[in-house]
Short mmCIF file of C-alpha atoms and ligand atoms in Angstrom, two decimals:
data_model
loop_
_atom_site.label_atom_id
_atom_site.label_comp_id
_atom_site.label_asym_id
_atom_site.label_seq_id
_atom_site.Cartn_x
_atom_site.Cartn_y
_atom_site.Cartn_z
CA MET A 322 94.01 31.43 67.99
CA LYS A 323 90.56 30.41 69.20
CA VAL A 324 90.70 30.96 72.96
CA LEU A 325 88.14 29.95 75.59
CA VAL A 326 88.43 32.23 78.62
CA ILE A 327 86.90 30.34 81.54
CA GLY A 328 85.89 32.85 84.20
CA GLY A 329 86.19 35.62 81.62
CA ALA A 330 83.31 37.67 83.05
CA GLY A 331 85.09 38.15 86.37
CA TYR A 332 87.36 40.91 87.61
CA ILE A 333 90.66 39.50 86.37
CA GLY A 334 89.07 37.41 83.60
CA SER A 335 87.51 40.41 81.89
CA HIS A 336 90.90 42.13 81.69
CA VAL A 337 92.45 38.93 80.34
CA ALA A 338 89.70 38.48 77.74
CA LYS A 339 90.18 42.08 76.61
CA ALA A 340 93.94 41.53 76.22
CA PHE A 341 93.41 38.44 74.02
CA LEU A 342 90.84 40.29 71.95
CA LYS A 343 93.21 43.23 71.46
CA ALA A 344 96.01 40.86 70.47
CA GLY A 345 93.82 39.58 67.63
CA HIS A 346 92.63 36.26 69.08
CA LYS A 347 89.08 34.97 68.73
CA VAL A 348 87.69 35.03 72.28
CA THR A 349 84.83 33.07 73.80
CA VAL A 350 83.97 33.56 77.46
CA PHE A 351 82.67 30.69 79.59
CA ASP A 352 81.33 31.78 82.98
CA ASN A 353 78.65 30.77 85.46
CA LEU A 354 78.20 34.43 86.51
CA SER A 355 78.46 33.49 90.20
CA SER A 356 80.83 36.39 90.61
CA GLY A 357 81.26 37.39 86.98
CA LEU A 358 79.11 40.04 85.33
CA LEU A 359 77.49 40.24 81.90
CA MET A 360 78.58 43.88 81.73
CA ASN A 361 82.21 42.62 81.73
CA ILE A 362 81.74 40.83 78.41
CA PHE A 363 82.98 42.79 75.42
CA ASP A 364 81.46 43.27 72.02
CA GLY A 365 83.30 40.85 69.82
CA GLU A 366 83.40 38.09 72.43
CA ASP A 367 81.11 35.07 72.35
CA PHE A 368 79.60 34.03 75.64
CA ILE A 369 78.76 30.52 76.83
CA PRO A 370 77.02 30.32 80.20
CA GLY A 371 78.26 27.28 82.06
CA ASP A 372 79.82 25.90 85.20
CA ILE A 373 83.14 24.06 85.50
CA ARG A 374 81.58 21.77 88.11
CA HIS A 375 79.38 20.35 85.34
CA PRO A 376 81.33 18.25 82.81
CA ASP A 377 78.42 18.47 80.34
CA ASP A 378 78.71 22.26 80.24
CA LEU A 379 82.41 21.97 79.46
CA ASP A 380 81.83 19.28 76.87
CA ARG A 381 79.33 21.52 75.10
CA ALA A 382 81.75 24.45 75.17
CA PHE A 383 84.91 22.59 74.11
CA SER A 384 83.04 20.83 71.30
CA ARG A 385 83.12 24.19 69.49
CA GLY A 386 86.86 23.63 69.03
CA PHE A 387 89.46 25.77 70.81
CA ASP A 388 93.22 25.97 70.39
CA ALA A 389 93.67 27.15 73.96
CA CYS A 390 91.87 27.92 77.15
CA VAL A 391 92.60 30.31 79.99
CA HIS A 392 91.35 29.18 83.38
CA LEU A 393 90.43 31.84 85.92
CA ALA A 394 87.26 30.28 87.34
CA ALA A 395 88.22 29.77 90.97
CA PHE A 396 87.11 30.80 94.41
CA LYS A 397 89.85 32.98 95.85
CA ALA A 398 89.01 34.05 99.40
CA VAL A 399 91.81 32.75 101.62
CA GLY A 400 89.82 33.11 104.85
CA GLU A 401 86.74 31.37 103.47
CA SER A 402 88.86 28.46 102.20
CA MET A 403 89.92 27.77 105.78
CA VAL A 404 86.29 27.51 106.88
CA GLN A 405 84.67 25.88 103.86
CA PRO A 406 87.35 23.76 102.16
CA GLU A 407 84.63 21.63 100.52
CA LYS A 408 83.64 24.54 98.30
CA TYR A 409 87.27 24.94 97.17
CA SER A 410 87.71 21.20 96.62
CA VAL A 411 84.69 20.94 94.37
CA ASN A 412 85.13 24.11 92.36
CA ASN A 413 88.87 24.70 92.25
CA ILE A 414 90.13 21.12 92.20
CA SER A 415 87.35 19.01 90.65
CA GLY A 416 86.37 21.85 88.33
CA THR A 417 89.92 22.06 86.98
CA LEU A 418 90.07 18.31 86.44
CA ASN A 419 86.83 18.62 84.49
CA ILE A 420 88.47 21.27 82.33
CA LEU A 421 91.58 19.15 81.73
CA ASN A 422 89.48 16.14 80.80
CA ALA A 423 87.33 18.20 78.43
CA MET A 424 90.53 19.53 76.83
CA CYS A 425 91.71 15.96 76.27
CA ALA A 426 88.36 14.90 74.84
CA HIS A 427 88.30 17.80 72.39
CA ASN A 428 91.99 18.08 71.54
CA CYS A 429 92.62 21.48 73.09
CA ARG A 430 96.36 21.48 73.83
CA TYR A 431 97.11 24.73 75.67
CA ILE A 432 95.98 26.07 79.01
CA VAL A 433 96.97 29.27 80.79
CA PHE A 434 96.17 28.92 84.47
CA SER A 435 95.80 31.58 87.19
CA SER A 436 97.99 30.32 89.95
CA SER A 437 98.96 32.31 92.99
CA ALA A 438 101.74 33.45 95.28
CA ALA A 439 99.68 31.66 97.94
CA THR A 440 101.39 28.46 96.72
CA PHE A 441 104.59 29.61 98.49
CA GLY A 442 103.28 30.20 102.02
CA SER A 443 105.46 32.18 104.42
CA PRO A 444 108.58 33.39 102.65
CA GLN A 445 111.89 31.82 103.57
CA TYR A 446 113.68 34.55 101.62
CA LEU A 447 112.77 37.65 99.62
CA PRO A 448 112.17 38.46 96.87
CA ILE A 449 110.38 35.22 96.06
CA ASP A 450 111.58 33.49 92.91
CA GLU A 451 110.16 30.37 91.24
CA LYS A 452 112.57 28.11 93.12
CA HIS A 453 111.26 29.17 96.51
CA PRO A 454 109.85 26.18 98.48
CA LEU A 455 106.11 25.61 98.02
CA ASN A 456 104.35 25.38 101.33
CA PRO A 457 100.87 26.94 101.16
CA GLU A 458 99.36 28.08 104.43
CA SER A 459 95.77 28.20 103.25
CA TYR A 460 93.53 25.63 101.65
CA TYR A 461 93.08 28.08 98.79
CA GLY A 462 96.86 28.08 98.18
CA PHE A 463 96.87 24.30 98.43
CA THR A 464 94.23 24.02 95.67
CA LYS A 465 96.38 26.19 93.37
CA LEU A 466 99.48 24.09 94.05
CA GLU A 467 97.65 20.81 93.52
CA ILE A 468 96.36 22.09 90.20
CA GLU A 469 99.90 23.00 89.12
CA ARG A 470 100.82 19.38 89.84
CA PHE A 471 97.87 18.03 87.83
CA LEU A 472 98.93 20.28 84.96
CA ALA A 473 102.45 18.84 85.05
CA TRP A 474 101.05 15.28 84.83
CA TYR A 475 98.76 16.15 81.93
CA ASP A 476 101.73 17.76 80.22
CA LYS A 477 103.74 14.57 80.62
CA ILE A 478 101.02 12.07 79.74
CA LYS A 479 98.65 13.92 77.43
CA ASP A 480 100.99 16.48 75.79
CA ILE A 481 99.01 19.40 77.13
CA ARG A 482 101.21 22.48 77.49
CA PHE A 483 100.42 24.87 80.30
CA ALA A 484 101.44 28.22 81.72
CA ALA A 485 100.94 28.52 85.49
CA LEU A 486 101.07 32.20 86.36
CA ARG A 487 101.65 32.85 90.03
CA TYR A 488 100.00 36.20 90.61
CA PHE A 489 101.00 38.30 93.55
CA ASN A 490 98.32 40.86 94.60
CA ALA A 491 96.15 41.69 91.59
CA ALA A 492 94.78 45.24 91.73
CA GLY A 493 93.70 48.19 89.56
CA TYR A 494 91.27 48.52 86.65
CA ASP A 495 91.57 48.82 82.88
CA PRO A 496 93.44 52.13 82.28
CA GLU A 497 91.27 52.63 79.16
CA GLY A 498 88.19 52.66 81.36
CA GLU A 499 86.38 49.90 79.42
CA ILE A 500 85.89 47.59 82.40
CA ILE A 501 83.75 49.05 85.14
CA GLY A 502 82.09 46.08 86.83
CA LEU A 503 82.59 46.10 90.60
CA GLU A 504 83.30 42.90 92.46
CA ARG A 505 80.48 41.72 94.68
CA ASN A 506 81.57 41.57 98.32
CA PRO A 507 85.24 42.30 97.71
CA GLN A 508 87.75 40.89 100.19
CA ASN A 509 90.91 42.64 99.04
CA LEU A 510 92.60 45.73 100.39
CA LEU A 511 92.18 48.14 97.49
CA PRO A 512 88.44 47.68 96.75
CA ILE A 513 87.72 47.78 100.49
CA THR A 514 89.72 51.01 100.75
CA MET A 515 87.68 52.42 97.84
CA GLU A 516 84.44 51.49 99.60
CA VAL A 517 85.60 53.46 102.64
CA ALA A 518 86.56 56.39 100.40
CA LYS A 519 83.04 56.28 98.93
CA GLY A 520 81.47 56.22 102.39
CA TRP A 521 79.99 52.75 101.77
CA ARG A 522 81.97 51.44 104.72
CA LYS A 523 82.65 53.32 107.92
CA GLU A 524 86.35 52.54 108.18
CA LEU A 525 89.20 50.45 106.91
CA GLN A 526 90.37 47.85 109.35
CA ILE A 527 94.13 47.40 109.11
CA PHE A 528 94.98 43.86 110.12
CA GLY A 529 97.96 44.01 112.47
CA GLN A 530 100.52 46.71 113.25
CA ASP A 531 103.08 44.54 115.02
CA TYR A 532 104.68 42.82 112.04
CA ASP A 533 108.43 42.94 111.61
CA THR A 534 108.23 45.47 108.76
CA ARG A 535 109.18 49.14 108.36
CA ASP A 536 105.86 50.42 109.76
CA GLY A 537 104.52 47.28 111.44
CA THR A 538 101.90 46.51 108.74
CA CYS A 539 102.07 43.76 106.13
CA ILE A 540 103.98 44.30 102.91
CA ARG A 541 102.58 43.02 99.62
CA ASP A 542 103.44 43.17 95.94
CA TYR A 543 100.53 44.77 94.06
CA VAL A 544 100.42 44.16 90.33
CA HIS A 545 98.01 45.76 87.89
CA VAL A 546 95.41 43.43 86.31
CA SER A 547 96.12 44.80 82.84
CA ASP A 548 99.79 43.88 83.32
CA LEU A 549 98.71 40.41 84.45
CA ALA A 550 96.42 40.17 81.43
CA GLU A 551 99.27 40.93 79.05
CA ALA A 552 101.33 38.14 80.64
CA HIS A 553 98.58 35.64 79.71
CA VAL A 554 98.79 36.59 76.06
CA ASN A 555 102.60 36.41 76.09
CA SER A 556 102.51 33.04 77.88
CA LEU A 557 100.24 31.48 75.31
CA SER A 558 102.62 32.63 72.55
CA TYR A 559 105.51 31.12 74.52
CA ILE A 560 104.00 27.67 75.07
CA ASP A 561 102.87 27.55 71.46
CA ARG A 562 106.22 28.69 70.06
CA GLU A 563 108.46 26.64 72.39
CA ASN A 564 106.12 23.65 72.81
CA LYS A 565 107.08 23.86 76.48
CA SER A 566 105.18 24.53 79.68
CA LEU A 567 105.92 27.49 81.88
CA VAL A 568 105.67 28.43 85.56
CA VAL A 569 106.40 32.06 86.43
CA ASN A 570 105.83 34.63 89.15
CA LEU A 571 104.04 37.81 88.21
CA GLY A 572 104.64 40.70 90.57
CA SER A 573 105.68 44.33 90.39
CA GLU A 574 108.76 43.54 92.54
CA VAL A 575 107.83 46.47 94.80
CA GLY A 576 106.69 45.87 98.37
CA ILE A 577 104.05 48.27 99.70
CA SER A 578 102.80 48.24 103.29
CA VAL A 579 99.11 48.48 104.18
CA THR A 580 99.71 51.86 105.80
CA GLU A 581 101.58 53.15 102.74
CA MET A 582 98.75 51.97 100.50
CA THR A 583 96.18 53.68 102.72
CA GLU A 584 98.12 56.96 102.72
CA ALA A 585 98.52 56.81 98.95
CA ALA A 586 94.77 56.18 98.59
CA ARG A 587 94.05 59.26 100.71
CA ARG A 588 96.34 61.34 98.52
CA VAL A 589 95.01 60.05 95.18
CA THR A 590 91.30 60.18 96.09
CA GLY A 591 91.45 63.30 98.24
CA LYS A 592 89.24 61.46 100.75
CA GLU A 593 89.84 61.04 104.44
CA ILE A 594 89.56 57.19 104.51
CA PRO A 595 89.19 56.53 108.25
CA ALA A 596 91.30 53.55 109.29
CA ARG A 597 91.71 51.63 112.51
CA TYR A 598 94.34 49.11 113.50
CA VAL A 599 92.86 45.81 114.55
CA GLY A 600 94.36 42.40 115.28
CA ARG A 601 96.21 40.29 112.76
CA ARG A 602 94.26 38.26 110.21
CA ALA A 603 94.94 34.54 110.39
CA GLY A 604 97.33 33.25 107.75
CA ASP A 605 98.88 36.60 106.76
CA ALA A 606 102.62 36.51 106.10
CA SER A 607 104.44 39.70 107.13
CA ALA A 608 106.04 40.47 103.76
CA LEU A 609 105.62 38.99 100.28
CA TYR A 610 107.10 40.29 97.09
CA ALA A 611 108.35 38.74 93.92
CA THR A 612 111.16 38.77 91.53
CA SER A 613 109.65 38.61 88.04
CA ALA A 614 113.01 38.19 86.34
CA LEU A 615 112.01 34.84 84.86
CA ALA A 616 108.79 36.25 83.34
CA LYS A 617 110.86 39.04 81.86
CA GLU A 618 113.38 36.61 80.41
CA LEU A 619 110.95 34.01 79.04
CA ILE A 620 107.88 35.99 78.01
CA GLY A 621 109.31 39.50 77.74
CA TRP A 622 107.01 40.75 80.46
CA ALA A 623 107.44 43.96 82.41
CA PRO A 624 104.67 45.70 84.35
CA ARG A 625 103.58 49.02 82.89
CA TYR A 626 100.72 50.07 85.14
CA SER A 627 101.71 48.64 88.52
CA ASP A 628 102.92 51.83 90.22
CA VAL A 629 100.85 52.72 93.28
CA ASP A 630 99.29 55.84 91.80
CA THR A 631 98.03 54.06 88.66
CA LEU A 632 96.74 51.13 90.70
CA ILE A 633 94.70 53.45 92.89
CA SER A 634 93.63 56.04 90.32
CA SER A 635 92.42 53.45 87.80
CA THR A 636 90.35 51.82 90.56
CA TRP A 637 89.07 55.11 91.95
CA LYS A 638 87.89 56.18 88.47
CA VAL A 639 85.63 53.14 88.37
CA TYR A 640 84.26 53.67 91.87
CA GLN A 641 83.55 57.31 91.04
CA LYS A 642 81.07 56.16 88.39
CA TYR A 643 78.82 54.71 91.09
CA ASP A 644 76.54 56.90 93.24
CA LYS A 645 75.78 54.02 95.52
CA ASN A 646 76.97 50.53 96.21
CA PRO A 647 75.28 48.43 93.48
CA TYR A 648 75.15 45.43 95.80
CA ALA A 649 73.92 47.16 98.98
N1 UDP B 1160 94.20 44.02 104.61
C1 UDP B 1160 93.82 44.88 105.63
N2 UDP B 1160 92.49 45.19 105.73
C2 UDP B 1160 91.55 44.71 104.87
C3 UDP B 1160 91.96 43.86 103.82
C4 UDP B 1160 93.30 43.54 103.71
O1 UDP B 1160 94.64 45.31 106.44
O2 UDP B 1160 90.36 45.04 105.04
C5 UDP B 1160 95.63 43.67 104.47
C6 UDP B 1160 95.89 42.17 104.60
O3 UDP B 1160 96.10 41.80 105.94
C7 UDP B 1160 97.17 42.03 103.75
C8 UDP B 1160 97.02 43.11 102.68
O4 UDP B 1160 96.04 44.02 103.19
O5 UDP B 1160 98.30 42.32 104.51
C9 UDP B 1160 96.52 42.56 101.35
O6 UDP B 1160 95.40 41.73 101.61
P1 UDP B 1160 94.46 41.16 100.48
O7 UDP B 1160 93.34 40.43 101.16
O8 UDP B 1160 94.09 42.26 99.54
O9 UDP B 1160 95.39 40.17 99.66
P2 UDP B 1160 96.27 38.89 100.15
O10 UDP B 1160 97.63 39.43 100.45
O11 UDP B 1160 95.60 38.26 101.31
O12 UDP B 1160 96.28 38.02 98.93
#
């Protein structure tokens, strides 16, 4: 199929674009390069610079004719969304409506959307399945949930079929070593831990040690980006084959605490990784992990690279290529 990967120059998007390319699809990347990188665009992919906030850019892109699009062009910092919701409204919400409207105008019928476990909010039970109540605690999570609802309306009224993939904690890098772009100003645990291992940061701050968990630190479900990427390809096949939309959780089903992740990072990198316990971060749930049984059943998905050692070693390999922080 002809697939437009919106946000395909970013960290997750580049892995997704690679997976579609490897599966034999014709891939075009659309990205405004605000956090994406040209070095993340593969030979064999077309590139259209553009911004989802600008309907004209989308019109120009979709007029090339695509069977499907994948939408990963969102701001994703939970903390920032609680301070600057405007930014998230304009980009995540209005930008997605622009995409949906461009799809309608140009007869593109399939969309695979990066949703998030942040749509659930604090867990009422674990592991989290797709029937768990949706009660986002951050504005970021709210934008993802609203978009899922827009998608359902466009499915009903305009016959657009969608896959909403609720990622748990995306981590790791391409095991084949073909994607080596570092995220600018990363906010997530693993890249921050790598920056400490490299000596680019003095220490890792561990947010909270008084949670009701086995070691007092938060538990999360880390899932490898290449596993996530594969789920996008499988989901597009599903919605095409079944002519039916899809909402599934994507997690490794394994809960890892922040302390366990830090200790594993010390072991895998052989670096000291100084860490200090600090206060809790606003909005953090104590434990979050998924059941991915539905993804397994519907799209035949099972993580292959989401064990802790592969998550860390694939990331560390990329950081080892850099003598200094490229953004310092
Ligand atoms: N975390 C931490 N220190 C950091 C960054 C993250 O202790 O510098 C913790 C955070 O509180 C959470 C876990 O690591 O419990 C994963 O956080 P991340 O921001 O990577 O993803 P989130 O779970 O917020 O989507």
